[in-house]
PDB file of C-alpha atoms in Angstrom:
ATOM      1  CA  UNK C   1       0.000   0.000   0.000  1.00  0.00           C
ATOM      2  CA  UNK C   2       1.156   3.528  -0.745  1.00  0.00           C
ATOM      3  CA  UNK C   3       2.732   5.039   2.387  1.00  0.00           C
ATOM      4  CA  UNK C   4       1.186   8.443   1.670  1.00  0.00           C
ATOM      5  CA  UNK C   5      -2.277   6.890   1.456  1.00  0.00           C
ATOM      6  CA  UNK C   6      -1.743   5.032   4.743  1.00  0.00           C
ATOM      7  CA  UNK C   7      -0.642   8.261   6.423  1.00  0.00           C
ATOM      8  CA  UNK C   8      -3.692  10.137   5.125  1.00  0.00           C
ATOM      9  CA  UNK C   9      -6.090   7.398   6.217  1.00  0.00           C
ATOM     10  CA  UNK C  10      -4.598   7.439   9.727  1.00  0.00           C
ATOM     11  CA  UNK C  11      -4.736  11.235   9.814  1.00  0.00           C
ATOM     12  CA  UNK C  12      -8.406  11.271   8.778  1.00  0.00           C
ATOM     13  CA  UNK C  13      -9.359   8.704  11.439  1.00  0.00           C
ATOM     14  CA  UNK C  14      -7.789  10.805  14.187  1.00  0.00           C
ATOM     15  CA  UNK C  15      -8.631  14.264  12.895  1.00  0.00           C
ATOM     16  CA  UNK C  16     -10.893  16.856  14.460  1.00  0.00           C
ATOM     17  CA  UNK C  17     -13.403  18.723  12.298  1.00  0.00           C
ATOM     18  CA  UNK C  18     -10.855  21.495  11.798  1.00  0.00           C
ATOM     19  CA  UNK C  19      -8.184  18.907  11.050  1.00  0.00           C
ATOM     20  CA  UNK C  20     -10.390  17.352   8.376  1.00  0.00           C
ATOM     21  CA  UNK C  21     -10.817  20.744   6.705  1.00  0.00           C
ATOM     22  CA  UNK C  22      -7.033  21.205   6.687  1.00  0.00           C
ATOM     23  CA  UNK C  23      -6.595  17.721   5.184  1.00  0.00           C
ATOM     24  CA  UNK C  24      -9.100  18.564   2.448  1.00  0.00           C
ATOM     25  CA  UNK C  25      -7.175  21.764   1.695  1.00  0.00           C
ATOM     26  CA  UNK C  26      -3.983  19.720   1.468  1.00  0.00           C
ATOM     27  CA  UNK C  27      -5.709  17.346  -0.959  1.00  0.00           C
ATOM     28  CA  UNK C  28      -6.845  20.313  -3.054  1.00  0.00           C
ATOM     29  CA  UNK C  29      -3.301  21.683  -3.117  1.00  0.00           C
ATOM     30  CA  UNK C  30      -1.939  18.293  -4.200  1.00  0.00           C
ATOM     31  CA  UNK C  31      -4.569  18.032  -6.950  1.00  0.00           C
ATOM     32  CA  UNK C  32      -3.802  21.512  -8.265  1.00  0.00           C
ATOM     33  CA  UNK C  33      -0.040  20.958  -8.215  1.00  0.00           C
ATOM     34  CA  UNK C  34      -0.488  17.740 -10.199  1.00  0.00           C
ATOM     35  CA  UNK C  35      -2.800  19.590 -12.613  1.00  0.00           C
ATOM     36  CA  UNK C  36      -0.077  22.203 -13.145  1.00  0.00           C
ATOM     37  CA  UNK C  37       2.443  19.462 -13.883  1.00  0.00           C
ATOM     38  CA  UNK C  38      -0.026  17.904 -16.319  1.00  0.00           C
ATOM     39  CA  UNK C  39      -0.317  21.247 -18.136  1.00  0.00           C
ATOM     40  CA  UNK C  40       3.481  21.417 -18.380  1.00  0.00           C
ATOM     41  CA  UNK C  41       3.476  17.891 -19.868  1.00  0.00           C
ATOM     42  CA  UNK C  42       0.528  18.689 -22.147  1.00  0.00           C
ATOM     43  CA  UNK C  43      -1.312  15.766 -20.524  1.00  0.00           C
ATOM     44  CA  UNK C  44      -4.966  16.711 -20.996  1.00  0.00           C
ATOM     45  CA  UNK C  45      -6.311  13.514 -19.433  1.00  0.00           C
ATOM     46  CA  UNK C  46      -4.355  13.944 -16.187  1.00  0.00           C
ATOM     47  CA  UNK C  47      -5.130  17.682 -16.035  1.00  0.00           C
ATOM     48  CA  UNK C  48      -8.831  16.909 -16.361  1.00  0.00           C
ATOM     49  CA  UNK C  49      -8.683  14.136 -13.740  1.00  0.00           C
ATOM     50  CA  UNK C  50      -6.901  16.322 -11.187  1.00  0.00           C
ATOM     51  CA  UNK C  51      -9.123  19.368 -11.690  1.00  0.00           C
ATOM     52  CA  UNK C  52     -12.258  17.208 -11.553  1.00  0.00           C
ATOM     53  CA  UNK C  53     -11.045  15.685  -8.284  1.00  0.00           C
ATOM     54  CA  UNK C  54     -10.331  19.153  -6.891  1.00  0.00           C
ATOM     55  CA  UNK C  55     -13.878  20.223  -7.797  1.00  0.00           C
ATOM     56  CA  UNK C  56     -15.196  17.149  -5.940  1.00  0.00           C
ATOM     57  CA  UNK C  57     -13.158  18.087  -2.858  1.00  0.00           C
ATOM     58  CA  UNK C  58     -14.619  21.594  -3.006  1.00  0.00           C
ATOM     59  CA  UNK C  59     -18.050  19.943  -2.948  1.00  0.00           C
ATOM     60  CA  UNK C  60     -17.124  18.097   0.263  1.00  0.00           C
ATOM     61  CA  UNK C  61     -15.986  21.363   1.818  1.00  0.00           C
ATOM     62  CA  UNK C  62     -19.211  23.090   0.792  1.00  0.00           C
ATOM     63  CA  UNK C  63     -21.323  20.217   2.118  1.00  0.00           C
ATOM     64  CA  UNK C  64     -19.638  20.623   5.494  1.00  0.00           C
ATOM     65  CA  UNK C  65     -20.580  24.281   5.865  1.00  0.00           C
ATOM     66  CA  UNK C  66     -23.154  24.926   8.591  1.00  0.00           C
ATOM     67  CA  UNK C  67     -24.888  28.004   7.242  1.00  0.00           C
ATOM     68  CA  UNK C  68     -27.222  28.261  10.253  1.00  0.00           C
ATOM     69  CA  UNK C  69     -24.465  28.322  12.875  1.00  0.00           C
ATOM     70  CA  UNK C  70     -21.578  29.545  10.734  1.00  0.00           C
ATOM     71  CA  UNK C  71     -22.963  32.997  10.017  1.00  0.00           C
ATOM     72  CA  UNK C  72     -20.797  35.357   7.993  1.00  0.00           C
ATOM     73  CA  UNK C  73     -17.799  33.005   8.071  1.00  0.00           C
ATOM     74  CA  UNK C  74     -19.808  30.200   6.432  1.00  0.00           C
ATOM     75  CA  UNK C  75     -21.194  32.604   3.813  1.00  0.00           C
ATOM     76  CA  UNK C  76     -17.693  33.908   3.057  1.00  0.00           C
ATOM     77  CA  UNK C  77     -16.357  30.367   2.692  1.00  0.00           C
ATOM     78  CA  UNK C  78     -19.270  29.477   0.415  1.00  0.00           C
ATOM     79  CA  UNK C  79     -18.414  32.451  -1.819  1.00  0.00           C
ATOM     80  CA  UNK C  80     -14.723  31.504  -1.787  1.00  0.00           C
ATOM     81  CA  UNK C  81     -15.498  27.888  -2.759  1.00  0.00           C
ATOM     82  CA  UNK C  82     -17.805  29.018  -5.580  1.00  0.00           C
ATOM     83  CA  UNK C  83     -15.127  31.405  -6.865  1.00  0.00           C
ATOM     84  CA  UNK C  84     -12.497  28.670  -6.601  1.00  0.00           C
ATOM     85  CA  UNK C  85     -14.689  26.201  -8.495  1.00  0.00           C
ATOM     86  CA  UNK C  86     -15.267  28.744 -11.270  1.00  0.00           C
ATOM     87  CA  UNK C  87     -11.567  29.555 -11.553  1.00  0.00           C
ATOM     88  CA  UNK C  88     -10.671  25.860 -11.725  1.00  0.00           C
ATOM     89  CA  UNK C  89     -13.131  25.318 -14.547  1.00  0.00           C
ATOM     90  CA  UNK C  90     -11.638  28.333 -16.305  1.00  0.00           C
ATOM     91  CA  UNK C  91      -8.117  26.945 -15.761  1.00  0.00           C
ATOM     92  CA  UNK C  92      -9.255  23.637 -17.225  1.00  0.00           C
ATOM     93  CA  UNK C  93     -10.692  25.269 -20.328  1.00  0.00           C
ATOM     94  CA  UNK C  94      -7.677  27.509 -20.894  1.00  0.00           C
ATOM     95  CA  UNK C  95      -5.026  25.026 -19.674  1.00  0.00           C
ATOM     96  CA  UNK C  96      -3.781  27.897 -17.502  1.00  0.00           C
ATOM     97  CA  UNK C  97      -0.975  27.294 -15.026  1.00  0.00           C
ATOM     98  CA  UNK C  98      -1.273  30.949 -13.990  1.00  0.00           C
ATOM     99  CA  UNK C  99      -4.879  30.550 -12.821  1.00  0.00           C
ATOM    100  CA  UNK C 100      -3.971  27.370 -10.933  1.00  0.00           C
ATOM    101  CA  UNK C 101      -0.968  29.060  -9.333  1.00  0.00           C
ATOM    102  CA  UNK C 102      -3.164  31.889  -8.035  1.00  0.00           C
ATOM    103  CA  UNK C 103      -5.670  29.415  -6.602  1.00  0.00           C
ATOM    104  CA  UNK C 104      -2.837  27.542  -4.889  1.00  0.00           C
ATOM    105  CA  UNK C 105      -1.669  30.815  -3.319  1.00  0.00           C
ATOM    106  CA  UNK C 106      -5.195  31.579  -2.081  1.00  0.00           C
ATOM    107  CA  UNK C 107      -5.614  28.057  -0.680  1.00  0.00           C
ATOM    108  CA  UNK C 108      -2.259  28.225   1.118  1.00  0.00           C
ATOM    109  CA  UNK C 109      -3.412  31.380   2.886  1.00  0.00           C
ATOM    110  CA  UNK C 110      -6.746  29.832   3.834  1.00  0.00           C
ATOM    111  CA  UNK C 111      -5.112  26.586   4.995  1.00  0.00           C
ATOM    112  CA  UNK C 112      -2.726  28.589   7.193  1.00  0.00           C
ATOM    113  CA  UNK C 113      -5.700  30.334   8.800  1.00  0.00           C
ATOM    114  CA  UNK C 114      -7.349  26.970   9.586  1.00  0.00           C
ATOM    115  CA  UNK C 115      -4.126  25.363  10.799  1.00  0.00           C
TER     116      UNK C 115
END
């Protein structure tokens, strides 16, 4: 079994709610970095796979938002996730490393806030 996968499975089992959010951000970052590499290699299939997975992860993050108790923070995260999803779809269509790089920067900032 892949050591990275084993580590992630163990981390998920022992993670708090906040820890799970951070792990999902890390997964998004991994997906987007692999998508950037796929663009460099002109590998359309891999780029599509990685961006599609990232969009799925965004869905998990959105599903976890508690709009009733989260107030303005939940609404701001919802807007961020919608913007991120739109930018990823744009990056997919344009094969844009620049768009992906900006989204990685934004996610790093958000992950740091959660961590």
